[in-house]
Coordinates of C-alpha atoms in Angstrom, one line a residue:
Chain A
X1 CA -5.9 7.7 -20.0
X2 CA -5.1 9.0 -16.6
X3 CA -6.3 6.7 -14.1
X4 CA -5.2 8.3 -11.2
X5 CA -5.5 12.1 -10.8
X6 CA -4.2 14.7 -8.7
X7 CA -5.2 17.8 -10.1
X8 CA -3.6 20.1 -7.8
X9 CA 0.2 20.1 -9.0
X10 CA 1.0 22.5 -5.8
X11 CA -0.5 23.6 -2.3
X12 CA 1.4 26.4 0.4
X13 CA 0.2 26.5 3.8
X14 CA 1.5 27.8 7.0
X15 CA 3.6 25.8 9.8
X16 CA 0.5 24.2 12.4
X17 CA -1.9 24.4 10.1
X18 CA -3.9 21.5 8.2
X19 CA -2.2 20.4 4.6
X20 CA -5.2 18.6 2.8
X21 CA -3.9 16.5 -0.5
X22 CA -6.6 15.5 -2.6
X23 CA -6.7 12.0 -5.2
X24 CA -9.3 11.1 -7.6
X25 CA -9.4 8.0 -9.5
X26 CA -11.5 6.7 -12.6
X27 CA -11.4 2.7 -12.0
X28 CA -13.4 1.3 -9.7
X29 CA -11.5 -1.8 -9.8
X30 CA -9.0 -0.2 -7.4
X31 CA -9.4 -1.2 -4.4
X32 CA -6.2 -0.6 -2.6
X33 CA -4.4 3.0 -2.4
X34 CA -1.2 4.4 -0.9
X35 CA 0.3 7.5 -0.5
X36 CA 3.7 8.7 -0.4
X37 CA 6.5 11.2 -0.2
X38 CA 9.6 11.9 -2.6
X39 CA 11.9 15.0 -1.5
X40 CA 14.0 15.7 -4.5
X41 CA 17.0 13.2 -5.9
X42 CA 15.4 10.5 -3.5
X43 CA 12.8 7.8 -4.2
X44 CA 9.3 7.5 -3.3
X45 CA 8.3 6.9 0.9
X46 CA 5.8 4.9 1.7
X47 CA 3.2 7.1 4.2
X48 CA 0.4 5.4 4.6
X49 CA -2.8 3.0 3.0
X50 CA -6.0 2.2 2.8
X51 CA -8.0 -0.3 1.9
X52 CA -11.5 -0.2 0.1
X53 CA -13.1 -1.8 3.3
X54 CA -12.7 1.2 5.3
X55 CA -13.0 5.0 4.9
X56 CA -10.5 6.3 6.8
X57 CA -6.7 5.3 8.2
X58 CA -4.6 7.3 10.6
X59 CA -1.0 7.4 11.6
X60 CA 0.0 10.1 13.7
X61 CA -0.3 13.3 11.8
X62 CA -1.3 11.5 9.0
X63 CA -5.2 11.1 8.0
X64 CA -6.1 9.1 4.8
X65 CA -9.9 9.6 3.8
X66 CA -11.8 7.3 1.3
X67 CA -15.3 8.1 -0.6
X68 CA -15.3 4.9 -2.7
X69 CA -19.2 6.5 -3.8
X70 CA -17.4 9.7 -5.0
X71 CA -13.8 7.6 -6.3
X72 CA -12.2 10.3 -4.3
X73 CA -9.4 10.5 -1.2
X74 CA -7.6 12.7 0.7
X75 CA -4.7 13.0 2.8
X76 CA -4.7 15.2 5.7
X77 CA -1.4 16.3 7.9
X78 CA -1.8 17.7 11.1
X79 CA 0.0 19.8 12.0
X80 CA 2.1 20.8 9.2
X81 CA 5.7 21.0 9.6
X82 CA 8.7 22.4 7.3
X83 CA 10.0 18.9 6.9
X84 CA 6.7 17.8 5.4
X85 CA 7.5 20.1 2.1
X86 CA 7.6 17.7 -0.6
X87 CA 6.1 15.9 -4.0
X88 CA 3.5 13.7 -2.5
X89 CA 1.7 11.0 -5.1
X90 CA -1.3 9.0 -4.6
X91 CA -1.3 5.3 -5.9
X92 CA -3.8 2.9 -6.7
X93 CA -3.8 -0.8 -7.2
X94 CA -6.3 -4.0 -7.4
X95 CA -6.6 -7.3 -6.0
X96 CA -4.5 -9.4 -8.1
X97 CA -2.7 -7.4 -9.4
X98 CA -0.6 -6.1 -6.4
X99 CA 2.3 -5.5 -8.4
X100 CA 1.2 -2.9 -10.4
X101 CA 0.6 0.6 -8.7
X102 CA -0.7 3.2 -11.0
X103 CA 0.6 7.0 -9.5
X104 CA -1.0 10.4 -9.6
X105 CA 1.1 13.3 -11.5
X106 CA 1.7 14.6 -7.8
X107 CA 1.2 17.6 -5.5
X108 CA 4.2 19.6 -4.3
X109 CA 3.2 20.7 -0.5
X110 CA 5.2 23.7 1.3
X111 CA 5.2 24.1 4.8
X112 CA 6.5 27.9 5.1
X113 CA 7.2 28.4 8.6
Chain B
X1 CA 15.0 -2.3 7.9
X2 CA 13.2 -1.3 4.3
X3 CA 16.3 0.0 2.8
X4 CA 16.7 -0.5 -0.9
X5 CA 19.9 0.3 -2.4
X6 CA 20.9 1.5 -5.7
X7 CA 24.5 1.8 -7.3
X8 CA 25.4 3.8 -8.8
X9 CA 23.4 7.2 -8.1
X10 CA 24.0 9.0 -11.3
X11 CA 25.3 7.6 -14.8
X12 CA 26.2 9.4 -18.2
X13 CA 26.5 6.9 -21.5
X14 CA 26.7 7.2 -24.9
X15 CA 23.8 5.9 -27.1
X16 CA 26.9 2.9 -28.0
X17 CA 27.6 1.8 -24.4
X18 CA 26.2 -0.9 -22.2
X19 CA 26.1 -0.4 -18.7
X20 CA 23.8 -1.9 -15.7
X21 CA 22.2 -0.6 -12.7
X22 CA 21.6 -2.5 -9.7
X23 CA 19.3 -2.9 -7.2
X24 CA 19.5 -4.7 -3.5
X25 CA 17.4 -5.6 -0.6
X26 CA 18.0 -7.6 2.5
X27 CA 14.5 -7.4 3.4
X28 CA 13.3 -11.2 2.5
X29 CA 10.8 -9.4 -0.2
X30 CA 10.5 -11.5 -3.0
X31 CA 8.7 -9.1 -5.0
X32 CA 11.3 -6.1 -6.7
X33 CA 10.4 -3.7 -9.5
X34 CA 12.0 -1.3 -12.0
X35 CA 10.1 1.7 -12.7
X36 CA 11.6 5.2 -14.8
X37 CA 10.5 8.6 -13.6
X38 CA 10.6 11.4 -16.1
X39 CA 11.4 15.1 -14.3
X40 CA 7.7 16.3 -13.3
X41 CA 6.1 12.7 -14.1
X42 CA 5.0 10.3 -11.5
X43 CA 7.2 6.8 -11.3
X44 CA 5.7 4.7 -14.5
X45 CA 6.1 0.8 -13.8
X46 CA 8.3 -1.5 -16.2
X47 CA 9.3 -4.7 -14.9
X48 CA 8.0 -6.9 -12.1
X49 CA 9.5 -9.7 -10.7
X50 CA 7.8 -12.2 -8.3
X51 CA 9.7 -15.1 -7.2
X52 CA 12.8 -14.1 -9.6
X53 CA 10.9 -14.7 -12.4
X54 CA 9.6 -11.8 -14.6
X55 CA 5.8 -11.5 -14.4
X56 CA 5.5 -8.0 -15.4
X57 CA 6.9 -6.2 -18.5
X58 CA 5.3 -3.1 -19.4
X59 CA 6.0 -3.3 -23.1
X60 CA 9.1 -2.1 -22.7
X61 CA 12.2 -1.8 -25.3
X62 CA 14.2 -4.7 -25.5
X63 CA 17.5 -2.2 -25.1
X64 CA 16.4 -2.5 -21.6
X65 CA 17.2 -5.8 -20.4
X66 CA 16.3 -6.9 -16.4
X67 CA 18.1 -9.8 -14.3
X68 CA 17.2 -11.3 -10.9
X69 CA 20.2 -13.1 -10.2
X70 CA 19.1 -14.3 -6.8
X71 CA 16.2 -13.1 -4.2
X72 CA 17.9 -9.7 -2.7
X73 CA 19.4 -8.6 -6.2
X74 CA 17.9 -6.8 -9.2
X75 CA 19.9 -6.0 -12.3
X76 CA 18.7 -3.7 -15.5
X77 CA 20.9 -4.2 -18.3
X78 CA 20.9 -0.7 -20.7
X79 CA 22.2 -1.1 -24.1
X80 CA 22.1 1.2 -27.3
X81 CA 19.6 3.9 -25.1
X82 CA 18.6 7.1 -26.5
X83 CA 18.9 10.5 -25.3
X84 CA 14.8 10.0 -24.2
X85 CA 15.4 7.3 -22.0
X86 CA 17.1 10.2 -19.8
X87 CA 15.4 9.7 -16.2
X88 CA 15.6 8.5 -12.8
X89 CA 15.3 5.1 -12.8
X90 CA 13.7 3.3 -9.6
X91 CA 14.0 -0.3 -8.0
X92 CA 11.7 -1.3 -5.6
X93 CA 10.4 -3.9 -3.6
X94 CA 7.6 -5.7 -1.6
X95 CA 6.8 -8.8 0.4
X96 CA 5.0 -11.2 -2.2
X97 CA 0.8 -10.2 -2.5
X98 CA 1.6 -6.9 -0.6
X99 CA 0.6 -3.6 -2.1
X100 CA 3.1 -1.5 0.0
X101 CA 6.6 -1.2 -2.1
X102 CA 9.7 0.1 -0.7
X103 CA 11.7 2.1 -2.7
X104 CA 15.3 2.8 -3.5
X105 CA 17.1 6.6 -3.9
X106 CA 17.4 5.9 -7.8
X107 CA 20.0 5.9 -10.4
X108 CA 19.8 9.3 -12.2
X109 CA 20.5 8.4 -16.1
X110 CA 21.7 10.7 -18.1
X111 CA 22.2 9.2 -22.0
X112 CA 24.2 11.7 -24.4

């Protein structure tokens, strides 16, 4: 049972443009959700998070969108660079349970310049 | 700082040996983890620790053993592993009731 889905195992855009990573998720007990970055033989970065009390959090070029109504987000770098290529996973977690993040299978994102 | 260290970065042992890897933080976080990444597979969790005591076990095989010696250290004791428990194996950790976990580069495990 796959909690946490990210359906698109790889996306390719071009150098500038917008990369859009998409999450969905089954439990509406989550109410907490984080994305980050692994470039191979490293671990996991923390990006950025959001919580279930807004629909939208921003760092620099990075965008995280929430549709609680839809159980759906969305990450959204702009501009894209070549550095950006990498496995990106979305995680999900719930009050009171804050140790316990459940990942997505992942999206590898290339930046081709 | 949110540098979490790992030694060693790769290991190969026999199904017979026991060996540990270790985890570290300086970051006053008194929340670390242990999670194992299969190639292709997101990070799956298996051991939390709050307050060095173990509050989290994810039904996991007793050949894998964790420690928290003290508040900056995490050990995982491997004994009598099989060739499936090849993977990258993860520490993390997080300020107490945070959601955000910091991660460390792995230990790569390779079990022959």
């Amino acid at each position: 049972d796959q909690q946490v889905k990210q359906n698109s195992p790889s996306l390719s855009v071009q150098e500038g443009r917008i990369s859009i990573l998409n999450c969905d998720y089954t439990n509406s007990m989550f109410d907490y959700f984080l994305w980050y970055k692994k470039y191979p033989a490293e671990g996991p970065t923390f990006l950025i998070s959001i919580s279930s009390i807004k629909d939208k959090n921003e760092d620099g070029r990075f965008t995280v969108f929430l549709n609680k109504s839809a159980k759906h987000l969305s990450l959204h770098i702009v501009p894209s660079q070549p550095g950006d290529s990498a496995v990106y996973f979305c995680a999900a977690s719930k009050s009171g349970n804050t140790g316990k993040l459940i990942f997505g299978q992942g999206t590898t994102l290339q930046v081709k310049p | 700082d949110t540098e979490v260290t790992q030694t060693p970065k790769h290991l190969v042992m026999g199904m017979t040996n026991k060996k540990s890897l270790k985890c570290e933080q300086h970051m006053g976080h008194r929340a670390m983890y242990w999670y194992k990444q299969k190639a292709k597979k997101p990070p799956e969790l298996m051991f939390v620790y709050s307050y060095e005591k173990l509050s989290i076990n994810e039904s996991v095989p007793s050949r894998f053993s964790p420690e928290c010696p003290n508040s900056s250290l995490l050990n995982l004791h491997l004994h009598a592993l099989q060739p499936e428990d090849s993977a990258l194996y993860l520490c993390a950790s997080s300020q107490s009731g945070s959601y955000t976990q910091y991660f460390g580069p792995g230990t790569r495990l390779t079990v022959l």
